[in-house]
C-alpha positions as a Python dict, from the first residue, in 0.01 Angstrom:
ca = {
    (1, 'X'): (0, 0, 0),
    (2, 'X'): (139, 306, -114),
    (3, 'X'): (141, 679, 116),
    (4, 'X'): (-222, 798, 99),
    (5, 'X'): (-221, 1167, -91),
    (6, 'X'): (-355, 1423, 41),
    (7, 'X'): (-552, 1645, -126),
    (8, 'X'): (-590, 1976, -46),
    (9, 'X'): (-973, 2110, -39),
    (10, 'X'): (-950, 2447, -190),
    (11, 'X'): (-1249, 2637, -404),
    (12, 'X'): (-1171, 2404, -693),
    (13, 'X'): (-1417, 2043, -716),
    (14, 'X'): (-1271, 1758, -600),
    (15, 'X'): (-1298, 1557, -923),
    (16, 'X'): (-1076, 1857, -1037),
    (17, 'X'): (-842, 1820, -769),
    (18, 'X'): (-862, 1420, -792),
    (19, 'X'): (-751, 1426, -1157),
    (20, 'X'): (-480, 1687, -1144),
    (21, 'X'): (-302, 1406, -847),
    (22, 'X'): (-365, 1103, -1064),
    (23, 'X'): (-238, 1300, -1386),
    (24, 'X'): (82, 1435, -1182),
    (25, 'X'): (153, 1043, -1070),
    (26, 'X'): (172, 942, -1416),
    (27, 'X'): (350, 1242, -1568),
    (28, 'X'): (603, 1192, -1274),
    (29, 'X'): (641, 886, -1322),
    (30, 'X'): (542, 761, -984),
    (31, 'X'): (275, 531, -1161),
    (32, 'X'): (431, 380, -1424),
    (33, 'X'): (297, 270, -1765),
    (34, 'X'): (178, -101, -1728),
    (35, 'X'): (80, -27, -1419),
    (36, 'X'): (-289, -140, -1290),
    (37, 'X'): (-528, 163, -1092),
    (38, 'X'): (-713, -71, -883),
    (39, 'X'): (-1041, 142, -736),
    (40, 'X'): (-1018, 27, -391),
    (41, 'X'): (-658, 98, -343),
    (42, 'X'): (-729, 455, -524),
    (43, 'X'): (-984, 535, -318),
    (44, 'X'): (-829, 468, 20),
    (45, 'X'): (-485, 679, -124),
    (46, 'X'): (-750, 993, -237),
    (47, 'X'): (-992, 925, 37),
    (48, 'X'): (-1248, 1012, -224),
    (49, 'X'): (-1573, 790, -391),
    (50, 'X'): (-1597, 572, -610),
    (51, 'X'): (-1802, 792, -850),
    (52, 'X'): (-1550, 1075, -837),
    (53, 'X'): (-1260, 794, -858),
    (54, 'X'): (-1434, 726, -1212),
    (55, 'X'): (-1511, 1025, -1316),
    (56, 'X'): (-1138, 1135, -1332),
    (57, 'X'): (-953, 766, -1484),
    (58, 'X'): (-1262, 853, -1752),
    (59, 'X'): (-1088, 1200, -1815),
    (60, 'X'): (-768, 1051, -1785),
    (61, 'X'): (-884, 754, -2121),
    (62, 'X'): (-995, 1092, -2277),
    (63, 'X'): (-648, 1188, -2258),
    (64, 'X'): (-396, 887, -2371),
    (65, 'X'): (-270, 874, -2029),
    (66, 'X'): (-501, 583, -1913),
    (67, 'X'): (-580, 243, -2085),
    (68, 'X'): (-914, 47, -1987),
    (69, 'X'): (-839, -346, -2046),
    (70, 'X'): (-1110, -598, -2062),
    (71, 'X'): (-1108, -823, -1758),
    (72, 'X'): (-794, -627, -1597),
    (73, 'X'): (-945, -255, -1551),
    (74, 'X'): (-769, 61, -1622),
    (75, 'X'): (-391, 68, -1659),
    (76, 'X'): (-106, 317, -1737),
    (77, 'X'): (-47, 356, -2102),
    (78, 'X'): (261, 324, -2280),
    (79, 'X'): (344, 581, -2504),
    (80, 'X'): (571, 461, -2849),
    (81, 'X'): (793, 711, -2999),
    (82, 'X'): (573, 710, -3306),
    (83, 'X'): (309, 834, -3103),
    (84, 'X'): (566, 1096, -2963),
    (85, 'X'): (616, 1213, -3292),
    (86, 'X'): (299, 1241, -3432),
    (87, 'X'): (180, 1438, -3139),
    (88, 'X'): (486, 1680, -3140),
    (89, 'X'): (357, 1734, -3483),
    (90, 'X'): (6, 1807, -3390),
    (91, 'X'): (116, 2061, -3080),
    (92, 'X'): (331, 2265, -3349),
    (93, 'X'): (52, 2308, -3570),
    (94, 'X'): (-202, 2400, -3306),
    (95, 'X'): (57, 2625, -3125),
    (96, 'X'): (133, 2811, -3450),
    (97, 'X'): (-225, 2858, -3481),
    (98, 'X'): (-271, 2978, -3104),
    (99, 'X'): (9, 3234, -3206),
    (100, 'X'): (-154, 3357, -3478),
    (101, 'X'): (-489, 3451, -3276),
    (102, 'X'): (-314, 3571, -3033),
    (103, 'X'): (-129, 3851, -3259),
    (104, 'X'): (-449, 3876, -3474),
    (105, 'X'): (-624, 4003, -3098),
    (106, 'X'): (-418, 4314, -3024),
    (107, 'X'): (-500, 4254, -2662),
    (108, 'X'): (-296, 4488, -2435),
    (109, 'X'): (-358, 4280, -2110),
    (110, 'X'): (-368, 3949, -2248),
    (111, 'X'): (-19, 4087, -2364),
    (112, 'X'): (88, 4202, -2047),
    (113, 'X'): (3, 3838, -1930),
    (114, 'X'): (220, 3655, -2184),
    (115, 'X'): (506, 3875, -2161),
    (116, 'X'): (494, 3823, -1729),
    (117, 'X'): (467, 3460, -1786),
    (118, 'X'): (786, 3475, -1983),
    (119, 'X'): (976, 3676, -1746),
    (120, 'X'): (892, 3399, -1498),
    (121, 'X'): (1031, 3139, -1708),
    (122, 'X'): (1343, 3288, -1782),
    (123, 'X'): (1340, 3307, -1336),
    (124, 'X'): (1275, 2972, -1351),
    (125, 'X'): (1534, 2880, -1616),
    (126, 'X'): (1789, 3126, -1456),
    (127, 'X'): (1726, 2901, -1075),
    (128, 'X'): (1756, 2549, -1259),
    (129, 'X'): (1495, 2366, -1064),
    (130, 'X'): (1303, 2144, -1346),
    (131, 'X'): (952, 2156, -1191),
    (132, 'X'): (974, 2510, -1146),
    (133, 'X'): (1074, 2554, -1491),
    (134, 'X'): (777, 2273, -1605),
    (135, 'X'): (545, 2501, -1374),
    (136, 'X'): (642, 2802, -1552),
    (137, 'X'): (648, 2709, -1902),
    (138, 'X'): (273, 2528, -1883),
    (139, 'X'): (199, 2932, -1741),
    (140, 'X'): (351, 3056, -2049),
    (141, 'X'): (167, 2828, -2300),
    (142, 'X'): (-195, 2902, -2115),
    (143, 'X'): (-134, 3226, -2145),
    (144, 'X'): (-52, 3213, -2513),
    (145, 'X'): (-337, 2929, -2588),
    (146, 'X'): (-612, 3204, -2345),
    (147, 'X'): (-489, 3496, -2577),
    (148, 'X'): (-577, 3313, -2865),
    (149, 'X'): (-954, 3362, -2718),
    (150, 'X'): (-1037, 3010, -2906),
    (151, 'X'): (-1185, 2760, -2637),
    (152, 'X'): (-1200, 2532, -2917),
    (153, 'X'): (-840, 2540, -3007),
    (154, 'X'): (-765, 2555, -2623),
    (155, 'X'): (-936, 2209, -2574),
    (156, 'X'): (-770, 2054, -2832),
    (157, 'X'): (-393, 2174, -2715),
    (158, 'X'): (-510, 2067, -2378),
    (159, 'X'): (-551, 1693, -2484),
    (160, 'X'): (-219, 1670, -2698),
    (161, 'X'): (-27, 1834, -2428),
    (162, 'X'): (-185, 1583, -2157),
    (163, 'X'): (-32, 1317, -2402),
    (164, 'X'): (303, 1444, -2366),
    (165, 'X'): (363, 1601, -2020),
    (166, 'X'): (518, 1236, -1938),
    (167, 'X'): (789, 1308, -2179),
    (168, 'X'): (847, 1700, -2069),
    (169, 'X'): (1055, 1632, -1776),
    (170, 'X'): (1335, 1416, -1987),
    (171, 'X'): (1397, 1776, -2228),
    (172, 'X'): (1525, 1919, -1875),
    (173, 'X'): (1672, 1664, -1689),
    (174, 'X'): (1846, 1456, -1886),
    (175, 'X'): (2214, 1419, -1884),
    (176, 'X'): (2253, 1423, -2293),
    (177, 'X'): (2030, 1708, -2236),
    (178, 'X'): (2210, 1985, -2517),
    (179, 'X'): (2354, 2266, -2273),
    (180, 'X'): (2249, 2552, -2496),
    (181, 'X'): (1889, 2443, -2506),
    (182, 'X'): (1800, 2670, -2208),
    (183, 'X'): (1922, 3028, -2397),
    (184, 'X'): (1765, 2882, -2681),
    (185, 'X'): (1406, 2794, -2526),
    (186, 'X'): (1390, 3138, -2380),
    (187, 'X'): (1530, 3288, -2725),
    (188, 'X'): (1217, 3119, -2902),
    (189, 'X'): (946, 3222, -2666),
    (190, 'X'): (1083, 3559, -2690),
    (191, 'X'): (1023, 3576, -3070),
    (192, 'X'): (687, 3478, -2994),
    (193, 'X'): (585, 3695, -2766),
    (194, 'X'): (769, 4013, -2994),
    (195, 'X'): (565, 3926, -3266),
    (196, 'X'): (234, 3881, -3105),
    (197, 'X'): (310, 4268, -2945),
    (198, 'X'): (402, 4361, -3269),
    (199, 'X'): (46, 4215, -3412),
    (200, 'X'): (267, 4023, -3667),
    (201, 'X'): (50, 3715, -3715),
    (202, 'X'): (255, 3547, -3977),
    (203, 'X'): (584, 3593, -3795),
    (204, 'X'): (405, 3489, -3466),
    (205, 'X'): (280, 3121, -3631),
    (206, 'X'): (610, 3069, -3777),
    (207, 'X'): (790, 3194, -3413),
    (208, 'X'): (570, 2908, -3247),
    (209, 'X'): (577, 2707, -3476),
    (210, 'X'): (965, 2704, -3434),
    (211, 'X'): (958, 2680, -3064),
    (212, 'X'): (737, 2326, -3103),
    (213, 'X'): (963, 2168, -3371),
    (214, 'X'): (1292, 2243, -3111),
    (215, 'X'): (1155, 2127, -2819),
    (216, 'X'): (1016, 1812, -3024),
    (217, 'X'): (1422, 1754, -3229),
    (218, 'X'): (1534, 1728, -2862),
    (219, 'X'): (1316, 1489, -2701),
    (220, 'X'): (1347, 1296, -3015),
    (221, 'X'): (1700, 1298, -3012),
    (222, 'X'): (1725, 1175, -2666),
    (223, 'X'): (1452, 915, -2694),
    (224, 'X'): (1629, 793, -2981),
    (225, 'X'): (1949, 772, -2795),
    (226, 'X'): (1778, 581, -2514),
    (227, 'X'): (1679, 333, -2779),
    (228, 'X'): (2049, 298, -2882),
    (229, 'X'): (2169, 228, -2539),
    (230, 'X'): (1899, -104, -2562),
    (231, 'X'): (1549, -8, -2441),
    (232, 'X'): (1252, -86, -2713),
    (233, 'X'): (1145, 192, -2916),
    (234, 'X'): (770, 63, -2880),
    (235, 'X'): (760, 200, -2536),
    (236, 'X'): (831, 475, -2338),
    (237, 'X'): (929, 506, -1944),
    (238, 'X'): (1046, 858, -1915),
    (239, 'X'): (930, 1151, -1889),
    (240, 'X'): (1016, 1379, -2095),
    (241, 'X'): (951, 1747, -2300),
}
């Protein structure tokens, strides 16, 4: 039996609450893919219902993170690196496109929001702690993906970006990890944000645009490697960006 978590009961539902916990196990890679989320064991480590319990592994199906097998019950799912790639290439061309509202708005505060959220990643990148960077970065994104006043479009990034927070962590932690990624991450976002102040659409798509291909060439590159030093390239146990 593992620790119990604790949630903490703020404004936000439980089933809200519930999901974000079960999500960050998985991304963290404190529930592993293969692994089976048996409902009385996840109730007694939530201390929620039943009901709520389901509500959330539902969401999490929704989202690629969770696999329902007949006669076993919900699991972890595997990612493959195919499904990496496809997925990076989804997120670039739904980021561009967030981009592109956003500069098409002309919105002075959602602006001002973007270009705060970026000042707190480059605090974040300038302090080195990976979660804090994670933290920040997601802030940056919703910020761009609310700017782009779309809650189509901001549905859609949320479900491709469920699919790869697992892999987000690898981009910044791991030890092949390419040291000038950091300038450069901060570099890209910056061209983003200049164009969307500058009401540039075009330049903004093809800034974001940009941004998603590096970040996808470097988890790539280091799945692939991982794959060269013997693991299967069907599956996927990191987590990475």
């Amino acid at each position: 039996m593992e620790a119990k978590m604790n949630l903490i009961r703020s404004a936000a539902p439980v089933r809200e609450q519930v999901l974000k916990a079960l999500r960050t196990e998985i991304i963290e890679g404190r529930f592993a893919p293969g692994r089976r989320l048996t409902e009385r064991e996840l109730t007694e480590m939530l201390g929620v219902s039943r009901t709520v319990l389901r509500e959330s592994l539902r969401q999490l199906e929704a989202e690629g993170l969770v696999r329902l097998i007949p006669n076993k019950g919900p699991v972890v799912r595997a990612l493959t690196v195919g499904e990496a790639r496809e997925l990076y290439r989804i997120r670039e061309a739904l980021e561009g496109l967030a981009a592109r509202s956003f500069a098409e708005q002309n919105d002075p505060d959602r602006i001002a929001d973007l270009e705060r959220a970026l000042e707190a990643v480059e605090v974040a990148y300038k302090e080195g702690d990976p979660r804090s960077i994670l933290a920040a970065k997601n802030d940056f994104y919703d910020a761009m993906h609310t700017g782009a006043r779309s809650q189509i479009l901001s549905k859609m990034l949320g479900t491709v970006l469920a699919q790869i927070w697992r892999w987000r962590a690898m981009g910044l932690t791991h030890p092949m990890r390419s040291a000038g990624r950091s300038v450069e991450s901060v570099r890209n976002l910056r061209k983003v944000v200049d164009a969307i102040k500058a009401g540039d659409a075009e330049d903004a798509e093809r800034a974001a645009k940009e941004d998603a291909r590096r970040a996808a060439a470097e988890v790539l590159r280091l799945l692939d490697a991982k794959d060269d030093d013997g693991h299967s390239s069907g599956r996927s146990v990191l987590q990475t960006d």
